[in-house]
Coordinates of C-alpha atoms in Angstrom, one line a residue:
Chain A
M1 CA -6.9 -33.5 7.8
I2 CA -4.3 -32.7 5.0
K3 CA -2.4 -34.7 3.5
I4 CA 1.5 -34.5 1.2
D5 CA 1.8 -36.7 -1.5
K6 CA 5.0 -36.3 -3.4
L7 CA 5.9 -32.7 -2.9
N8 CA 8.5 -31.4 -5.1
Q9 CA 9.7 -28.7 -5.0
F10 CA 12.7 -25.6 -7.0
Y11 CA 14.4 -22.6 -5.5
G12 CA 15.2 -22.0 -9.1
Q13 CA 17.5 -24.2 -9.7
S14 CA 17.1 -26.3 -5.7
H15 CA 15.3 -29.2 -4.8
T16 CA 14.5 -28.4 -1.9
L17 CA 11.7 -30.4 -1.4
W18 CA 12.1 -34.6 -2.8
D19 CA 8.5 -36.4 -2.9
L20 CA 7.4 -34.9 0.8
T21 CA 4.6 -37.0 1.8
L22 CA 3.5 -36.4 5.6
E23 CA -0.6 -36.1 6.8
L24 CA -2.1 -34.5 9.6
N25 CA -4.8 -35.9 11.6
T26 CA -7.4 -33.6 12.8
G27 CA -7.3 -32.5 16.2
N28 CA -3.4 -33.4 16.4
C29 CA -0.6 -31.2 17.3
T30 CA 1.8 -32.8 14.7
C31 CA 5.6 -31.5 15.0
L32 CA 7.7 -30.7 12.0
M33 CA 11.0 -31.8 13.0
G34 CA 14.9 -30.7 12.0
R35 CA 17.6 -29.1 11.3
N36 CA 18.7 -25.7 9.7
G37 CA 17.4 -25.6 6.4
V38 CA 15.9 -28.6 5.4
G39 CA 13.0 -27.8 4.0
K40 CA 10.6 -26.9 6.9
T41 CA 9.9 -23.3 6.6
T42 CA 9.9 -23.9 2.8
L43 CA 7.0 -27.0 3.2
A44 CA 4.5 -25.0 5.0
K45 CA 5.2 -21.8 2.9
A46 CA 4.0 -23.9 -0.5
I47 CA 0.6 -25.6 2.1
M48 CA -0.3 -21.8 2.0
G49 CA 0.5 -21.0 -1.3
L50 CA 3.9 -18.6 -0.8
L51 CA 5.6 -20.8 -2.5
P52 CA 4.6 -22.6 -5.4
V53 CA 5.2 -26.4 -5.7
K54 CA 6.7 -28.3 -9.1
S55 CA 4.6 -31.1 -9.2
G56 CA 3.1 -33.6 -6.1
S57 CA -0.9 -32.6 -3.9
I58 CA -1.7 -30.5 -0.9
I59 CA -4.7 -33.3 -0.6
Y60 CA -7.0 -30.7 2.2
D61 CA -10.2 -31.4 3.3
G62 CA -10.5 -33.9 0.3
K63 CA -9.7 -31.2 -2.0
D64 CA -6.4 -30.4 -4.0
I65 CA -5.7 -27.2 -3.4
S66 CA -2.1 -27.3 -4.9
K67 CA -3.3 -24.8 -7.7
L68 CA -5.4 -22.6 -5.5
S69 CA -3.7 -18.9 -4.7
S70 CA -2.4 -17.7 -1.9
D71 CA -4.4 -15.7 -0.8
K72 CA -7.6 -17.7 -1.0
R73 CA -6.2 -20.5 1.4
A74 CA -6.7 -19.1 3.4
G75 CA -10.4 -18.4 3.1
I76 CA -11.2 -22.1 3.3
G77 CA -9.3 -21.8 6.9
I78 CA -5.3 -22.6 6.7
G79 CA -3.9 -20.3 9.0
Y80 CA 0.2 -19.3 9.3
V81 CA 2.0 -17.6 11.7
P82 CA 4.9 -17.2 9.5
Q83 CA 9.1 -17.3 11.2
G84 CA 9.8 -14.6 13.1
R85 CA 6.8 -13.0 13.6
E86 CA 5.5 -11.2 10.1
I87 CA 3.0 -8.8 11.9
F88 CA 2.1 -5.8 10.6
S89 CA 5.1 -2.7 12.9
Q90 CA 2.9 -0.3 11.1
L91 CA -0.1 -0.8 11.9
S92 CA -2.0 -0.8 15.9
V93 CA -2.5 -3.8 17.5
K94 CA -6.6 -4.1 16.3
E95 CA -5.6 -3.5 13.0
N96 CA -3.5 -5.8 12.5
L97 CA -6.4 -9.0 14.2
D98 CA -8.9 -6.8 12.1
I99 CA -6.2 -7.6 9.1
G100 CA -6.9 -11.4 10.2
L101 CA -10.6 -10.4 9.9
L102 CA -10.6 -10.1 5.9
G103 CA -10.4 -13.6 5.2
N104 CA -12.3 -14.7 7.6
R105 CA -15.0 -17.4 5.9
N106 CA -17.3 -17.0 7.9
G107 CA -17.7 -13.4 7.5
L108 CA -16.8 -12.7 11.2
K109 CA -17.2 -8.2 12.1
S110 CA -15.2 -8.3 15.7
V111 CA -11.9 -10.1 16.5
P112 CA -13.4 -12.8 18.8
Q113 CA -14.3 -12.4 22.6
K114 CA -12.0 -15.8 22.9
I115 CA -9.2 -14.4 21.4
Y116 CA -7.9 -11.5 23.9
E117 CA -9.5 -15.0 26.8
L118 CA -5.6 -16.4 25.5
F119 CA -3.6 -13.6 25.0
P120 CA -4.9 -10.6 27.5
V121 CA -2.0 -8.7 26.7
L122 CA -2.8 -8.0 23.7
K123 CA -6.8 -6.1 24.7
E124 CA -4.4 -3.9 26.7
M125 CA -2.7 -2.6 24.2
L126 CA -4.8 -2.4 21.7
K127 CA -4.2 0.7 20.3
R128 CA -0.1 1.1 20.6
K129 CA 1.8 -0.1 17.4
G130 CA 3.3 -3.6 16.5
G131 CA 6.4 -2.5 16.3
D132 CA 6.1 -1.6 19.4
L133 CA 5.5 -4.9 21.1
S134 CA 8.5 -6.7 22.9
G135 CA 9.2 -10.0 21.1
G136 CA 7.1 -11.8 22.5
Q137 CA 3.3 -10.3 22.8
Q138 CA 4.4 -9.5 18.7
Q139 CA 4.5 -13.7 18.5
Q140 CA 1.6 -13.3 20.3
L141 CA -0.3 -11.1 18.5
A142 CA 0.7 -12.7 15.2
I143 CA -0.9 -16.7 16.5
A144 CA -4.3 -13.7 17.8
R145 CA -4.5 -12.9 14.3
A146 CA -4.1 -16.4 12.8
L147 CA -6.9 -17.4 14.8
C148 CA -9.0 -14.2 13.7
I149 CA -9.8 -16.0 10.3
E150 CA -10.9 -19.4 12.6
P151 CA -8.8 -21.4 11.0
K152 CA -9.1 -25.7 11.1
L153 CA -5.7 -26.0 10.7
L154 CA -2.6 -24.0 11.9
I155 CA 0.9 -24.1 10.9
L156 CA 2.9 -22.4 13.3
D157 CA 7.3 -21.8 12.1
E158 CA 8.9 -21.9 15.1
P159 CA 6.3 -19.9 17.9
S160 CA 9.5 -20.4 20.4
E161 CA 12.2 -19.5 19.0
G162 CA 13.4 -16.2 20.4
I163 CA 11.2 -15.6 23.4
Q164 CA 11.1 -15.8 27.4
P165 CA 10.9 -19.1 28.5
N166 CA 7.0 -17.4 30.8
I167 CA 5.7 -16.4 27.8
V168 CA 7.1 -19.5 25.3
Q169 CA 4.4 -21.8 28.7
Q170 CA 2.0 -19.1 27.8
I171 CA 2.4 -20.5 24.4
G172 CA 2.5 -24.2 24.7
S173 CA -1.3 -23.5 26.7
V174 CA -2.8 -21.5 24.2
I175 CA -1.6 -24.5 21.1
D176 CA -3.1 -27.4 24.1
Y177 CA -6.3 -25.7 24.5
L178 CA -6.6 -25.3 20.2
T179 CA -6.3 -29.2 19.8
K180 CA -8.0 -30.8 22.7
E181 CA -10.7 -27.7 23.3
E182 CA -11.2 -26.4 19.9
K183 CA -10.0 -29.5 17.2
I184 CA -7.7 -27.7 15.5
T185 CA -4.7 -28.9 13.8
V186 CA -1.5 -27.5 13.8
M187 CA 1.5 -28.1 12.6
L188 CA 4.4 -27.2 14.9
I189 CA 7.6 -26.2 12.9
E190 CA 9.3 -26.5 16.4
Q191 CA 14.0 -27.6 17.1
K192 CA 13.2 -27.0 20.3
L193 CA 12.5 -30.9 21.5
P194 CA 11.1 -30.6 25.0
F195 CA 8.3 -28.1 23.6
A196 CA 7.8 -30.5 20.9
R197 CA 7.5 -33.8 23.7
K198 CA 5.7 -32.1 25.6
H199 CA 3.1 -30.2 22.7
G200 CA 3.4 -32.3 20.5
D201 CA 1.5 -35.7 19.4
D202 CA 2.6 -36.9 16.3
F203 CA 6.4 -36.1 14.4
Y204 CA 7.7 -35.6 11.2
I205 CA 11.3 -35.2 10.1
I206 CA 12.9 -33.9 7.7
D207 CA 16.0 -34.3 6.4
R208 CA 17.3 -32.6 2.9
G209 CA 13.8 -31.8 1.5
S210 CA 12.4 -35.2 2.4
V211 CA 10.4 -37.6 5.4
V212 CA 13.4 -39.6 7.4
A213 CA 10.7 -40.8 10.3
N214 CA 7.5 -40.5 12.0
G215 CA 5.3 -41.3 14.2
E216 CA 3.6 -40.8 17.6
I217 CA 6.1 -38.2 19.8
S218 CA 6.2 -41.2 22.6
Q219 CA 8.0 -42.7 19.9
L220 CA 10.8 -39.8 19.3
S221 CA 13.8 -42.1 20.9
D222 CA 16.9 -41.0 21.1
D223 CA 18.8 -42.9 18.6
I224 CA 16.7 -40.8 16.1
I225 CA 17.6 -37.7 17.7
K226 CA 20.9 -38.4 18.1
Q227 CA 20.5 -39.8 13.8
Y228 CA 19.1 -36.9 12.1
L229 CA 18.8 -33.4 14.9
S230 CA 21.3 -33.0 16.7
V231 CA 25.0 -31.6 15.7
Chain B
M1 CA -29.6 6.2 12.0
N2 CA -27.2 7.5 13.9
L3 CA -28.4 10.5 13.8
I4 CA -26.0 11.6 16.8
I5 CA -23.0 13.7 15.4
K6 CA -19.1 12.9 16.6
K7 CA -17.4 15.4 18.4
E8 CA -14.3 14.1 15.4
Q9 CA -16.8 15.2 13.1
W10 CA -17.5 18.2 14.4
I11 CA -14.0 18.6 13.0
N12 CA -13.7 17.1 10.8
L13 CA -17.0 19.6 9.2
A14 CA -15.0 22.7 10.3
I15 CA -12.1 22.3 8.4
V16 CA -14.7 21.0 5.3
A17 CA -16.0 24.2 6.2
S18 CA -12.9 26.3 6.7
T19 CA -12.0 25.1 3.8
L20 CA -13.7 25.9 1.2
W21 CA -14.7 29.5 3.3
F22 CA -11.4 29.9 2.4
M23 CA -10.9 29.3 -1.6
W24 CA -14.8 31.6 -2.0
F25 CA -13.0 34.1 -0.1
A26 CA -10.0 33.9 -2.0
Q27 CA -10.9 33.8 -5.3
T28 CA -13.4 36.6 -5.2
H29 CA -10.8 38.7 -2.9
F30 CA -7.3 38.3 -3.7
D31 CA -5.2 39.8 -6.9
E32 CA -5.2 37.5 -9.9
Y33 CA -1.7 35.9 -9.4
T34 CA -1.7 34.7 -5.4
V35 CA -5.2 33.0 -6.6
R36 CA -3.1 30.7 -10.3
I37 CA -0.8 29.9 -6.5
L38 CA -3.4 28.1 -4.6
N39 CA -4.6 26.8 -8.0
N40 CA -1.8 24.7 -8.5
I41 CA -1.3 24.3 -5.0
A42 CA -4.9 23.1 -5.6
I43 CA -4.0 20.8 -8.1
F44 CA -0.7 19.6 -7.1
T45 CA -2.9 18.6 -3.9
I46 CA -4.9 16.2 -6.4
L47 CA -1.7 14.6 -7.2
A48 CA 0.2 14.2 -4.3
V49 CA -2.7 12.6 -1.7
S50 CA -3.4 10.0 -4.8
Y51 CA 0.8 9.3 -5.6
N52 CA 0.9 9.1 -1.8
L53 CA -1.9 6.4 -2.6
I54 CA 0.1 3.5 -4.1
N55 CA 3.4 5.0 -2.6
G56 CA 3.0 5.6 0.4
V57 CA 0.1 3.8 1.9
T58 CA 0.7 0.6 0.1
G59 CA 3.8 0.8 -0.8
Q60 CA 4.0 0.3 -4.4
F61 CA 7.1 1.9 -5.6
S62 CA 6.0 4.1 -8.3
L63 CA 6.6 6.6 -10.4
E64 CA 3.3 7.0 -12.8
P65 CA 2.1 10.5 -12.3
N66 CA 3.8 12.2 -15.8
G67 CA 2.1 9.6 -17.7
F68 CA -1.0 9.9 -16.2
V69 CA -1.7 13.4 -16.2
A70 CA -0.7 14.1 -19.1
I71 CA -3.2 12.0 -19.9
G72 CA -5.5 13.6 -18.3
A73 CA -4.7 16.8 -20.1
Y74 CA -5.2 16.1 -23.3
V75 CA -8.5 14.0 -23.1
A76 CA -9.5 17.1 -21.4
A77 CA -8.3 19.7 -23.4
L78 CA -9.1 17.8 -26.2
L79 CA -12.3 17.3 -25.7
L80 CA -12.8 20.7 -23.8
L81 CA -11.2 22.5 -27.8
D82 CA -14.3 23.0 -29.9
G83 CA -13.8 21.6 -33.4
D84 CA -12.8 25.7 -35.3
A85 CA -9.9 25.7 -33.1
K86 CA -8.4 22.7 -33.0
E87 CA -9.5 22.8 -37.0
Y88 CA -6.5 26.5 -36.3
Q89 CA -3.9 25.2 -34.3
Y90 CA -3.5 21.8 -36.3
D91 CA -0.6 22.9 -37.7
I92 CA 2.4 19.8 -38.8
E93 CA -0.9 17.7 -39.6
D94 CA -4.2 17.8 -40.2
P95 CA -6.0 16.2 -37.1
Y96 CA -8.6 13.7 -37.9
P97 CA -12.1 13.9 -38.7
W98 CA -13.0 12.1 -35.3
V99 CA -10.4 14.6 -33.5
L100 CA -12.6 17.7 -34.2
L101 CA -16.0 15.9 -33.2
L102 CA -14.9 15.8 -29.4
H103 CA -16.3 17.6 -27.7
A104 CA -17.6 18.1 -24.5
N105 CA -18.5 20.3 -21.0
F106 CA -16.2 20.4 -18.4
V107 CA -17.2 18.1 -16.0
W108 CA -17.6 15.7 -18.3
A109 CA -14.4 16.6 -19.8
L110 CA -12.7 16.1 -16.1
F111 CA -14.2 12.8 -16.0
F112 CA -13.0 11.5 -19.4
A113 CA -9.8 12.3 -18.3
G114 CA -10.0 10.4 -15.2
T115 CA -11.9 6.9 -16.0
F116 CA -9.2 7.4 -19.6
S117 CA -6.3 7.1 -16.9
A118 CA -7.7 5.0 -14.7
I119 CA -8.3 2.5 -17.6
L120 CA -4.5 2.7 -19.0
A121 CA -3.7 2.2 -15.6
L122 CA -5.7 -1.2 -14.4
I123 CA -4.5 -2.4 -18.6
L124 CA -1.4 -1.6 -16.8
S125 CA -1.5 -3.5 -13.3
F126 CA -2.3 -7.0 -14.7
P127 CA 1.5 -8.1 -16.5
V128 CA 2.6 -6.0 -13.2
F129 CA 1.1 -7.0 -9.6
R130 CA 1.3 -10.3 -11.1
V131 CA 4.6 -10.7 -10.4
R132 CA 6.3 -9.7 -7.4
G133 CA 9.3 -6.7 -7.0
D134 CA 9.8 -3.7 -7.8
Y135 CA 8.8 -3.3 -11.5
L136 CA 5.8 -1.1 -11.3
A137 CA 8.3 1.3 -11.0
I138 CA 10.4 0.2 -14.1
V139 CA 7.3 -0.2 -15.8
T140 CA 5.9 2.8 -14.5
L141 CA 9.1 5.0 -15.5
G142 CA 9.1 3.8 -18.9
F143 CA 5.0 4.2 -19.7
G144 CA 5.8 8.0 -19.0
F145 CA 8.1 8.1 -21.9
I146 CA 6.2 6.4 -23.7
I147 CA 2.8 9.0 -23.6
R148 CA 5.2 11.8 -24.2
I149 CA 7.0 10.2 -27.1
I150 CA 2.7 9.2 -28.3
A151 CA 2.1 12.5 -27.9
I152 CA 4.4 14.0 -29.9
N153 CA 5.1 11.1 -32.4
N154 CA 1.2 11.7 -33.8
P155 CA 0.1 15.2 -35.0
E156 CA -3.3 14.5 -36.0
V157 CA -4.1 13.4 -32.5
T158 CA -2.0 16.0 -30.0
N159 CA -0.3 18.7 -32.6
G160 CA 2.8 17.2 -31.7
S161 CA 5.4 19.0 -29.9
L162 CA 3.7 22.0 -30.1
G163 CA 1.1 20.9 -28.2
L164 CA -3.4 22.5 -27.3
N165 CA -3.3 25.9 -27.1
D166 CA -6.1 28.0 -26.0
I167 CA -7.9 25.6 -24.0
P168 CA -10.6 27.0 -22.2
E169 CA -9.9 28.1 -19.3
Y170 CA -11.9 26.9 -16.7
S171 CA -10.3 25.9 -13.1
N172 CA -11.1 28.7 -10.8
L173 CA -10.6 27.8 -7.2
Y174 CA -14.3 27.1 -6.7
W175 CA -13.4 24.0 -9.0
T176 CA -9.5 23.2 -8.3
G177 CA -10.0 23.0 -4.0
G178 CA -13.6 21.5 -4.8
I179 CA -12.2 18.5 -6.4
A180 CA -9.1 18.9 -3.8
T181 CA -11.2 18.4 -1.1
L182 CA -13.3 15.6 -2.2
A183 CA -9.4 14.5 -4.3
V184 CA -8.5 14.3 0.0
I185 CA -12.0 13.4 2.1
G186 CA -12.6 10.5 -1.4
I187 CA -8.7 9.4 -0.3
L188 CA -9.1 9.5 3.3
N189 CA -12.3 6.9 3.2
I190 CA -10.2 4.4 1.2
I191 CA -7.6 4.2 4.1
Y192 CA -9.5 4.3 7.2
S193 CA -11.5 1.4 5.4
K194 CA -10.9 -2.3 4.4
Y195 CA -8.7 -1.6 1.9
G196 CA -6.7 0.8 3.4
R197 CA -6.1 -1.5 5.9
A198 CA -4.8 -3.8 4.5
M199 CA -2.7 -1.4 1.3
K200 CA -1.2 -0.4 5.0
A201 CA -0.7 -4.4 5.0
I202 CA 0.8 -5.0 2.3
R203 CA 3.1 -1.7 3.2
D204 CA 4.7 -3.8 5.8
D205 CA 4.3 -7.4 4.9
E206 CA 3.3 -9.4 2.3
D207 CA 4.0 -11.5 2.3
A208 CA 1.9 -12.0 6.1
A209 CA -1.0 -9.7 4.5
I210 CA -1.6 -13.1 1.3
A211 CA -1.5 -15.5 4.2
M212 CA -4.2 -13.7 6.1
G213 CA -5.9 -14.2 2.6
V214 CA -5.3 -10.3 1.7
N215 CA -6.1 -10.7 -2.2
T216 CA -3.0 -8.3 -2.8
F217 CA -3.7 -8.5 -6.7
K218 CA -7.0 -6.3 -6.5
V219 CA -5.6 -4.6 -3.3
K220 CA -2.5 -3.1 -5.0
T221 CA -5.0 -2.7 -8.8
L222 CA -7.7 -0.4 -6.4
A223 CA -5.1 2.1 -5.5
F224 CA -2.7 2.4 -8.6
C225 CA -6.0 3.0 -11.1
T226 CA -7.7 5.8 -7.6
S227 CA -4.5 6.8 -7.9
A228 CA -4.4 7.4 -12.2
F229 CA -7.9 8.6 -11.6
L230 CA -7.6 11.5 -9.7
E231 CA -4.4 12.2 -12.0
G232 CA -5.7 12.5 -15.5
V233 CA -8.6 14.3 -12.9
G234 CA -5.9 16.3 -11.7
G235 CA -4.2 16.8 -15.3
G236 CA -7.6 17.7 -16.3
L237 CA -7.3 20.8 -14.1
L238 CA -3.7 21.7 -14.7
A239 CA -4.8 21.9 -18.9
A240 CA -7.6 24.4 -18.2
L241 CA -5.5 26.1 -15.7
L242 CA -2.9 26.4 -17.9
T243 CA -4.6 26.8 -20.6
S244 CA -2.1 25.6 -22.7
I245 CA 0.5 22.3 -22.9
S246 CA 2.2 20.3 -25.2
P247 CA 4.3 16.9 -23.8
D248 CA 7.2 19.0 -22.1
L249 CA 5.1 19.4 -18.9
F250 CA 5.1 16.0 -18.6
T251 CA 8.8 14.6 -18.0
F252 CA 10.3 13.4 -15.5
F253 CA 10.6 15.8 -13.7
F254 CA 6.9 16.4 -12.7
T255 CA 7.1 12.6 -11.6
F256 CA 10.1 14.0 -9.3
Q257 CA 8.9 16.9 -8.0
L258 CA 5.7 14.5 -6.4
L259 CA 7.6 12.1 -5.4
I260 CA 9.5 15.1 -3.8
I261 CA 6.3 16.1 -1.6
I262 CA 5.5 13.3 -0.7
V263 CA 8.5 12.1 0.8
L264 CA 8.8 16.1 2.6
G265 CA 5.7 15.3 4.1
G266 CA 5.7 12.4 5.2
L267 CA 5.3 8.5 2.9
G268 CA 1.7 7.3 3.9
S269 CA 0.9 10.8 4.7
T270 CA -2.4 12.3 2.9
T271 CA -1.8 15.4 6.0
G272 CA 1.8 15.4 4.9
A273 CA 0.8 15.3 1.0
I274 CA -1.1 18.0 1.7
I275 CA 1.7 20.4 3.7
G276 CA 4.2 19.4 1.2
T277 CA 2.6 20.5 -1.4
I278 CA 1.5 23.6 0.4
L279 CA 6.0 24.6 0.7
V280 CA 7.0 22.5 -1.9
I281 CA 5.0 24.5 -4.8
G282 CA 3.1 27.8 -2.5
G283 CA 7.6 27.8 -0.9
S284 CA 8.8 28.1 -4.6
E285 CA 6.8 31.3 -5.5
W286 CA 7.0 33.3 -1.7
M287 CA 11.3 32.9 -1.7
R288 CA 10.9 34.2 -5.3
F289 CA 12.7 37.6 -3.2
L290 CA 15.4 36.0 -2.3
D291 CA 16.7 35.6 -6.6
E292 CA 16.0 39.6 -6.1
P293 CA 18.3 43.2 -4.9
M294 CA 18.3 42.4 -1.1
N295 CA 19.5 45.7 0.5
F296 CA 20.4 44.6 4.2
G297 CA 20.5 48.9 5.4
F298 CA 24.6 48.1 5.9
M299 CA 25.3 46.2 2.4
E300 CA 23.3 45.0 -1.4
T301 CA 23.1 42.2 -3.6
P302 CA 23.0 42.1 -6.5
A303 CA 19.4 40.1 -8.3
M304 CA 21.1 36.3 -8.3
P305 CA 18.3 34.0 -10.0
G306 CA 18.2 30.5 -8.9
M307 CA 18.7 31.5 -4.9
R308 CA 16.2 30.2 -3.2
M309 CA 16.1 26.9 -5.9
V310 CA 19.5 26.7 -3.3
V311 CA 17.4 27.7 -0.4
F312 CA 15.0 25.3 -1.2
S313 CA 17.5 22.4 -1.4
V314 CA 18.7 23.7 1.9
I315 CA 15.7 23.4 3.5
L316 CA 15.0 19.4 2.0
I317 CA 18.3 18.5 3.4
F318 CA 17.4 20.0 7.0
V319 CA 13.8 18.2 7.0
M320 CA 15.5 15.3 6.0
L321 CA 18.0 15.5 8.1
F322 CA 15.8 16.1 11.6
A323 CA 12.7 14.3 10.1
R324 CA 13.5 11.5 8.3
E325 CA 10.7 10.3 8.3
G326 CA 9.0 13.3 5.8
I327 CA 7.5 15.9 8.4
M328 CA 4.6 14.1 9.2
G329 CA 5.7 10.9 9.1
K330 CA 3.1 8.2 8.8
R331 CA 1.6 10.6 11.1
E332 CA -2.4 11.6 10.2
L333 CA -3.9 15.9 11.5
K334 CA -5.6 13.5 13.8
D335 CA -2.6 11.7 15.4
L336 CA -1.1 14.5 16.2
F337 CA -3.9 15.3 18.9
K338 CA -3.1 11.2 20.6
K339 CA -1.6 10.5 23.7
R340 CA 1.8 9.6 24.1
G341 CA 1.7 5.1 23.2
E342 CA -1.6 5.3 21.1
S343 CA -1.6 4.6 17.2

């Protein structure tokens, strides 16, 4: 689905991603884990084109997209739910979802009914301002908005962060639905082990800007966790 | 085709019709001084709603109006003055032959005033919107200064610091009010289109907008060029209202005044921009009585020139204290009639 090869990225002078190489399998939920500041969000932004990369390639659907302008990446089916949600706070829920439709490559004109079935709470709040929603609702809106572009690859950056447990559960089942039923590839950046273990298929652990361990989620042993994830 | 007109459209039609009726009534019944103020309000409405599009709706802090209004005013003035009138008033240097040949009627003059401004805006967009950040403010601030200096230092074209005089007085309330109405309708149509939604998305969160596939460069450029076009047209109307223009008219204070208008009205609200214009442009005229000697019955105060600006500033401070987002916030007229909780 997407193959990242020897990606290098710099923030000014500091070298953040070092020859990072990874591959996501179609229809799988791959968890990207690691301590704070190891480059997980940087990688997500680099895939989205929000940060320029120095060298390396991002092969998506057989094509290198590392030079493609960032707004075009939504058009080829990469959905992104940024950390901290970043919904459009002054726009209504409906308008937020409509913005998602702008990047839809199939020319979809209205929000698919399926999205309201996944997030029934949004249907009741269509006219509310995005900024007036609770944190959990905003997170659901951010995911729904990304689904409006009908992504083939969905990047979720810490969707469970700071959100009440029952909504985290809902988001988890949405991820399961998307990967199992819709065959959407999900890249899940996650700090919470139980959530990753429950919904992930594969894992990658990143440390200091490169991959230090990977495999199926069942292979995520306590040793690895101790070495790379515990503080 | 759907011929049934909705209730909301009826209200809009009624507002437009009563505005146009008022323009006609004012032009035919009011005295010259009042008509002059109303003309000013109409022109500044065009400028404020278009400035608000880039600054308030798209959220790109820009300081451009004086530059584009100056360009519009000069282009229109050069086209409206005929060869003889120009030859007669160019005192500093003889005008270039092509300057004398420029001549067009009022409609074309306004059209070229707007188009010329929009083309310059497009040229500015390429370096400015390629990068993120507050460069637009700096570039547009500099642009305003450059335009003024060009106007002063090219007397063969602009008659230098003497400016252009005896411009035919074409502007009346039919023109200014009519174009202001068209400008407001046009801007509102953009705001409620998908481009308008994209503009607001960029204002709220540019990264998220890009990630949703919004071509932010294109959308920002569209907003900027639309602004510049209308500011150019407004400049043309202003030239044909004042009948004489000079570089000193288009200093940074001009932009500053518009900034006050849109912040007072509420950044991002077109209704607010109109209310702000009426308050600032109309208010500063209607408060002139404050400068004059006043008799309160028990005491008399002498004439105090500048008193109205003091009162005006105090009002501004109070508005900003009690309505931090301006009078309208980001709401439009129709939002006021909605139930609570809806946006």
